[in-house]
Amino acid sequence: MAKVRPFRALRPAKELAARVIAPPYDVLSHQECRTLSRDPVHFVHVTRAEVDLPEGRDPHSDEAYAMARDNLTALVEQQALVEDSEPRFYLYGQTMGHHTQIGVLGAASVAEYDQGQIARHEFTRPDKEDDRTHHMQVIGAQVGLVFLAHRPNAALSSLVQRLAAASPLWEVTTEDDVIHRFWVVPESETASLEAAFEAIPTLYIADGHHRSAAASRVHAANPNELNSTFLAGIYPSDQLQVMAYNRVVADLNGLDAAAFLDRVGQTYEIAPTDDPVPTERGQLTMRLGDTWYRLVTRPEHRSDHPVEGLDVAVLQRRILGPLLGIDDPRRSARIRFIGGIHGADALAVAVDDGAGVAFHLYPTGLDQLFAVADAEQVMPPKSTWFEPKLREGVVSRRIQ
């Protein structure tokens, strides 16, 4: 049963929330960070502190981590961030177009993560794990949410819905037209939320594998009560929106277009199409030259295995690896990944600009993610793209 606890948040002063909250640190380019850092209270000064160092300095240096610590201290001293005097739960809601999601912000258990009760579905990269660990240790705070999902639970959903009926402490619309709302849950409701989470058998990491792994390492190195938990945004799966995570490959690995199509046809039934968006599982689309093709997985290449049956796994196992030479998509410089939020046009532009081929996948479902995690298996990299993304700076907390 999930042990989720309240915590003392460092959170934006409500009149400054629109200026403080930041996109995730790892989706921003260096130039975007430099632009955002023109606002002295923007949270990018904490998550990407190299913006305050001379151009060209190593963003993973001791100097950069120390700058992040100093910048967090400055935001508190300037009262751009305020700290609650007692542990509380919080709600964080987002609306993007017609889609709305509201989750609970709480402290999840490192012990449950270590024991697999908070289930994971991805390998972590050592360099990124090291970065998040050192960042957390040097600044003495957790400044990013791990995005957790769970199967729907009627009692918890009803409680969150009732709490969200109150007016939010603040509401802002960010540059991407997403509306963000933030509530401080009354202390009188703490026990009810704790009890509701205890009825949830498993929490699943939707995004934030490196942060959760880093939290575990920080606790193991110097255990204390504060670092025995990590910040999490926790959402029911029926409120989440998963988009495709698409692939663009630089070249055809020495094949001409006709030979490549012939080889692809051994795995997929192929037909030209005017609609570049796949409509169901077992189907994807491919941009080759100036033509879109619809690819349907042949029956002999389908599988009920939680990993091998995924569309991203079939593509990797049958096409990207053996035909295109992308054996390790985490490290290959010949492949790049484009989130579904950018649409099919971004894939067409990439091929028109010289890429060899692009693939538009059907979104991996939360049920598939849960099945992989329950089987203690690992998905291929870049299998899911969630929108809207949780902003940084909404809540942080000290762990020293």
Tab-separated table of N, CA and C in Angstrom, residues 116-196:
chain	number	residue	atom	x	y	z
A	116	GLY	N	10.546	-1.770	-5.055
A	116	GLY	CA	9.773	-2.023	-6.256
A	116	GLY	C	8.288	-1.773	-6.122
A	117	GLN	N	7.839	-1.277	-4.971
A	117	GLN	CA	6.417	-0.935	-4.827
A	117	GLN	C	6.068	0.330	-5.606
A	118	ILE	N	7.048	1.164	-5.844
A	118	ILE	CA	6.927	2.238	-6.828
A	118	ILE	C	7.645	1.706	-8.064
A	119	ALA	N	6.861	1.312	-9.052
A	119	ALA	CA	7.378	0.503	-10.153
A	119	ALA	C	7.970	1.371	-11.253
A	120	ARG	N	9.032	0.876	-11.835
A	120	ARG	CA	9.707	1.598	-12.912
A	120	ARG	C	9.622	0.785	-14.200
A	121	HIS	N	9.866	1.441	-15.331
A	121	HIS	CA	9.780	0.747	-16.615
A	121	HIS	C	10.902	1.141	-17.570
A	122	GLU	N	11.897	1.891	-17.075
A	122	GLU	CA	13.001	2.336	-17.927
A	122	GLU	C	14.325	2.095	-17.226
A	123	PHE	N	15.381	1.896	-18.017
A	123	PHE	CA	16.734	1.974	-17.500
A	123	PHE	C	17.096	3.450	-17.343
A	124	THR	N	17.987	3.743	-16.419
A	124	THR	CA	18.508	5.100	-16.292
A	124	THR	C	19.890	5.181	-16.924
A	125	ARG	N	20.252	6.377	-17.340
A	125	ARG	CA	21.588	6.617	-17.876
A	125	ARG	C	22.487	7.070	-16.732
A	126	PRO	N	23.656	6.473	-16.566
A	126	PRO	CA	24.526	6.836	-15.443
A	126	PRO	C	24.851	8.324	-15.374
A	127	ASP	N	25.090	8.964	-16.525
A	127	ASP	CA	25.467	10.376	-16.496
A	127	ASP	C	24.323	11.248	-15.995
A	128	LYS	N	23.102	10.954	-16.426
A	128	LYS	CA	21.958	11.752	-15.973
A	128	LYS	C	21.637	11.479	-14.505
A	129	GLU	N	21.807	10.231	-14.084
A	129	GLU	CA	21.572	9.898	-12.684
A	129	GLU	C	22.595	10.610	-11.797
A	130	ASP	N	23.853	10.612	-12.226
A	130	ASP	CA	24.898	11.327	-11.479
A	130	ASP	C	24.570	12.811	-11.371
A	131	ASP	N	24.129	13.390	-12.475
A	131	ASP	CA	23.809	14.821	-12.492
A	131	ASP	C	22.731	15.148	-11.473
A	132	ARG	N	21.628	14.400	-11.480
A	132	ARG	CA	20.527	14.691	-10.549
A	132	ARG	C	20.944	14.424	-9.100
A	133	THR	N	21.795	13.402	-8.886
A	133	THR	CA	22.261	13.116	-7.530
A	133	THR	C	23.111	14.261	-7.002
A	134	HIS	N	24.075	14.700	-7.782
A	134	HIS	CA	24.958	15.772	-7.338
A	134	HIS	C	24.189	17.078	-7.159
A	135	HIS	N	23.270	17.351	-8.054
A	135	HIS	CA	22.452	18.566	-7.938
A	135	HIS	C	21.708	18.563	-6.607
A	136	MET	N	21.078	17.444	-6.274
A	136	MET	CA	20.301	17.334	-5.044
A	136	MET	C	21.195	17.463	-3.809
A	137	GLN	N	22.359	16.822	-3.841
A	137	GLN	CA	23.257	16.850	-2.684
A	137	GLN	C	23.820	18.238	-2.436
A	138	VAL	N	24.237	18.914	-3.492
A	138	VAL	CA	24.892	20.211	-3.315
A	138	VAL	C	23.895	21.278	-2.888
A	139	ILE	N	22.710	21.300	-3.495
A	139	ILE	CA	21.760	22.368	-3.136
A	139	ILE	C	20.985	22.025	-1.869
A	140	GLY	N	21.043	20.769	-1.439
A	140	GLY	CA	20.349	20.396	-0.208
A	140	GLY	C	18.843	20.479	-0.316
A	141	ALA	N	18.340	20.219	-1.518
A	141	ALA	CA	16.895	20.327	-1.741
A	141	ALA	C	16.485	19.451	-2.910
A	142	GLN	N	15.225	19.083	-2.909
A	142	GLN	CA	14.609	18.435	-4.060
A	142	GLN	C	13.798	19.493	-4.794
A	143	VAL	N	14.082	19.667	-6.075
A	143	VAL	CA	13.470	20.782	-6.808
A	143	VAL	C	12.680	20.327	-8.027
A	144	GLY	N	12.484	19.039	-8.182
A	144	GLY	CA	11.713	18.550	-9.319
A	144	GLY	C	10.791	17.431	-8.901
A	145	LEU	N	9.623	17.380	-9.524
A	145	LEU	CA	8.638	16.347	-9.227
A	145	LEU	C	8.909	15.080	-10.026
A	146	VAL	N	8.789	13.930	-9.376
A	146	VAL	CA	8.698	12.656	-10.084
A	146	VAL	C	7.220	12.462	-10.425
A	147	PHE	N	6.946	12.192	-11.684
A	147	PHE	CA	5.578	12.068	-12.194
A	147	PHE	C	5.142	10.620	-11.995
A	148	LEU	N	4.214	10.392	-11.044
A	148	LEU	CA	3.723	9.054	-10.731
A	148	LEU	C	2.277	8.898	-11.190
A	149	ALA	N	1.940	7.691	-11.607
A	149	ALA	CA	0.576	7.374	-12.031
A	149	ALA	C	0.078	6.165	-11.246
A	150	HIS	N	-1.227	6.031	-11.172
A	150	HIS	CA	-1.814	4.852	-10.540
A	150	HIS	C	-3.120	4.520	-11.251
A	151	ARG	N	-3.536	3.280	-11.082
A	151	ARG	CA	-4.833	2.892	-11.636
A	151	ARG	C	-5.925	3.674	-10.920
A	152	PRO	N	-7.016	3.991	-11.615
A	152	PRO	CA	-8.069	4.811	-10.998
A	152	PRO	C	-8.594	4.195	-9.703
A	153	ASN	N	-8.844	5.077	-8.743
A	153	ASN	CA	-9.410	4.671	-7.463
A	153	ASN	C	-10.533	5.644	-7.142
A	154	ALA	N	-11.748	5.135	-7.028
A	154	ALA	CA	-12.930	6.001	-6.905
A	154	ALA	C	-12.873	6.877	-5.670
A	155	ALA	N	-12.436	6.323	-4.540
A	155	ALA	CA	-12.427	7.092	-3.298
A	155	ALA	C	-11.416	8.239	-3.369
A	156	LEU	N	-10.224	7.955	-3.892
A	156	LEU	CA	-9.215	9.009	-4.007
A	156	LEU	C	-9.652	10.060	-5.012
A	157	SER	N	-10.208	9.650	-6.136
A	157	SER	CA	-10.653	10.615	-7.148
A	157	SER	C	-11.753	11.504	-6.603
A	158	SER	N	-12.678	10.934	-5.838
A	158	SER	CA	-13.765	11.722	-5.253
A	158	SER	C	-13.225	12.743	-4.258
A	159	LEU	N	-12.237	12.330	-3.459
A	159	LEU	CA	-11.641	13.243	-2.490
A	159	LEU	C	-10.924	14.390	-3.190
A	160	VAL	N	-10.128	14.078	-4.211
A	160	VAL	CA	-9.417	15.130	-4.946
A	160	VAL	C	-10.397	16.072	-5.628
A	161	GLN	N	-11.450	15.528	-6.203
A	161	GLN	CA	-12.458	16.359	-6.858
A	161	GLN	C	-13.094	17.325	-5.858
A	162	ARG	N	-13.374	16.847	-4.652
A	162	ARG	CA	-13.973	17.720	-3.631
A	162	ARG	C	-12.997	18.819	-3.226
A	163	LEU	N	-11.735	18.456	-3.029
A	163	LEU	CA	-10.739	19.458	-2.630
A	163	LEU	C	-10.505	20.495	-3.721
A	164	ALA	N	-10.560	20.057	-4.984
A	164	ALA	CA	-10.320	20.970	-6.103
A	164	ALA	C	-11.517	21.873	-6.385
A	165	ALA	N	-12.633	21.633	-5.725
A	165	ALA	CA	-13.794	22.517	-5.898
A	165	ALA	C	-13.560	23.869	-5.247
A	166	ALA	N	-12.600	23.941	-4.321
A	166	ALA	CA	-12.242	25.230	-3.714
A	166	ALA	C	-11.462	26.071	-4.721
A	167	SER	N	-11.410	27.368	-4.468
A	167	SER	CA	-10.642	28.254	-5.349
A	167	SER	C	-9.153	27.963	-5.199
A	168	PRO	N	-8.411	27.870	-6.297
A	168	PRO	CA	-6.966	27.627	-6.190
A	168	PRO	C	-6.254	28.824	-5.583
A	169	LEU	N	-5.102	28.572	-4.987
A	169	LEU	CA	-4.292	29.661	-4.446
A	169	LEU	C	-3.809	30.554	-5.570
A	170	TRP	N	-3.426	29.939	-6.702
A	170	TRP	CA	-3.070	30.730	-7.879
A	170	TRP	C	-3.408	29.975	-9.146
A	171	GLU	N	-3.575	30.723	-10.209
A	171	GLU	CA	-3.842	30.181	-11.537
A	171	GLU	C	-3.091	31.022	-12.545
A	172	VAL	N	-2.292	30.370	-13.394
A	172	VAL	CA	-1.538	31.101	-14.413
A	172	VAL	C	-1.624	30.345	-15.730
A	173	THR	N	-1.497	31.082	-16.812
A	173	THR	CA	-1.423	30.490	-18.144
A	173	THR	C	-0.022	30.715	-18.689
A	174	THR	N	0.652	29.640	-19.058
A	174	THR	CA	2.028	29.734	-19.533
A	174	THR	C	2.074	29.963	-21.039
A	175	GLU	N	3.280	30.148	-21.554
A	175	GLU	CA	3.465	30.558	-22.947
A	175	GLU	C	2.938	29.531	-23.948
A	176	ASP	N	2.742	28.293	-23.497
A	176	ASP	CA	2.221	27.240	-24.381
A	176	ASP	C	0.701	27.093	-24.256
A	177	ASP	N	0.052	28.086	-23.621
A	177	ASP	CA	-1.409	28.122	-23.449
A	177	ASP	C	-1.938	27.033	-22.523
A	178	VAL	N	-1.086	26.489	-21.685
A	178	VAL	CA	-1.535	25.558	-20.647
A	178	VAL	C	-1.899	26.367	-19.400
A	179	ILE	N	-3.047	26.067	-18.822
A	179	ILE	CA	-3.491	26.715	-17.586
A	179	ILE	C	-3.046	25.854	-16.408
A	180	HIS	N	-2.359	26.466	-15.453
A	180	HIS	CA	-1.854	25.774	-14.271
A	180	HIS	C	-2.581	26.315	-13.039
A	181	ARG	N	-3.047	25.403	-12.187
A	181	ARG	CA	-3.735	25.779	-10.947
A	181	ARG	C	-3.091	25.062	-9.768
A	182	PHE	N	-3.041	25.759	-8.634
A	182	PHE	CA	-2.350	25.227	-7.455
A	182	PHE	C	-3.181	25.461	-6.211
A	183	TRP	N	-3.377	24.381	-5.440
A	183	TRP	CA	-4.117	24.445	-4.194
A	183	TRP	C	-3.235	23.965	-3.035
A	184	VAL	N	-3.346	24.604	-1.881
A	184	VAL	CA	-2.799	24.088	-0.631
A	184	VAL	C	-3.933	23.352	0.073
A	185	VAL	N	-3.764	22.073	0.311
A	185	VAL	CA	-4.824	21.270	0.928
A	185	VAL	C	-4.914	21.607	2.415
A	186	PRO	N	-6.104	21.854	2.928
A	186	PRO	CA	-6.244	22.159	4.365
A	186	PRO	C	-5.641	21.042	5.222
A	187	GLU	N	-5.021	21.436	6.317
A	187	GLU	CA	-4.386	20.456	7.194
A	187	GLU	C	-5.390	19.429	7.704
A	188	SER	N	-6.644	19.832	7.836
A	188	SER	CA	-7.682	18.926	8.325
A	188	SER	C	-7.943	17.751	7.372
A	189	GLU	N	-7.457	17.855	6.116
A	189	GLU	CA	-7.680	16.791	5.131
A	189	GLU	C	-6.473	15.867	4.972
A	190	THR	N	-5.409	16.134	5.741
A	190	THR	CA	-4.186	15.348	5.583
A	190	THR	C	-4.426	13.865	5.831
A	191	ALA	N	-5.072	13.544	6.922
A	191	ALA	CA	-5.287	12.135	7.264
A	191	ALA	C	-6.129	11.432	6.209
A	192	SER	N	-7.121	12.132	5.653
A	192	SER	CA	-7.981	11.531	4.625
A	192	SER	C	-7.178	11.177	3.382
A	193	LEU	N	-6.265	12.070	2.977
A	193	LEU	CA	-5.449	11.786	1.799
A	193	LEU	C	-4.464	10.647	2.067
A	194	GLU	N	-3.851	10.662	3.236
A	194	GLU	CA	-2.933	9.571	3.565
A	194	GLU	C	-3.652	8.228	3.517
A	195	ALA	N	-4.853	8.175	4.086
A	195	ALA	CA	-5.622	6.928	4.102
A	195	ALA	C	-6.031	6.516	2.690
A	196	ALA	N	-6.391	7.489	1.855
A	196	ALA	CA	-6.795	7.170	0.488
A	196	ALA	C	-5.644	6.563	-0.290
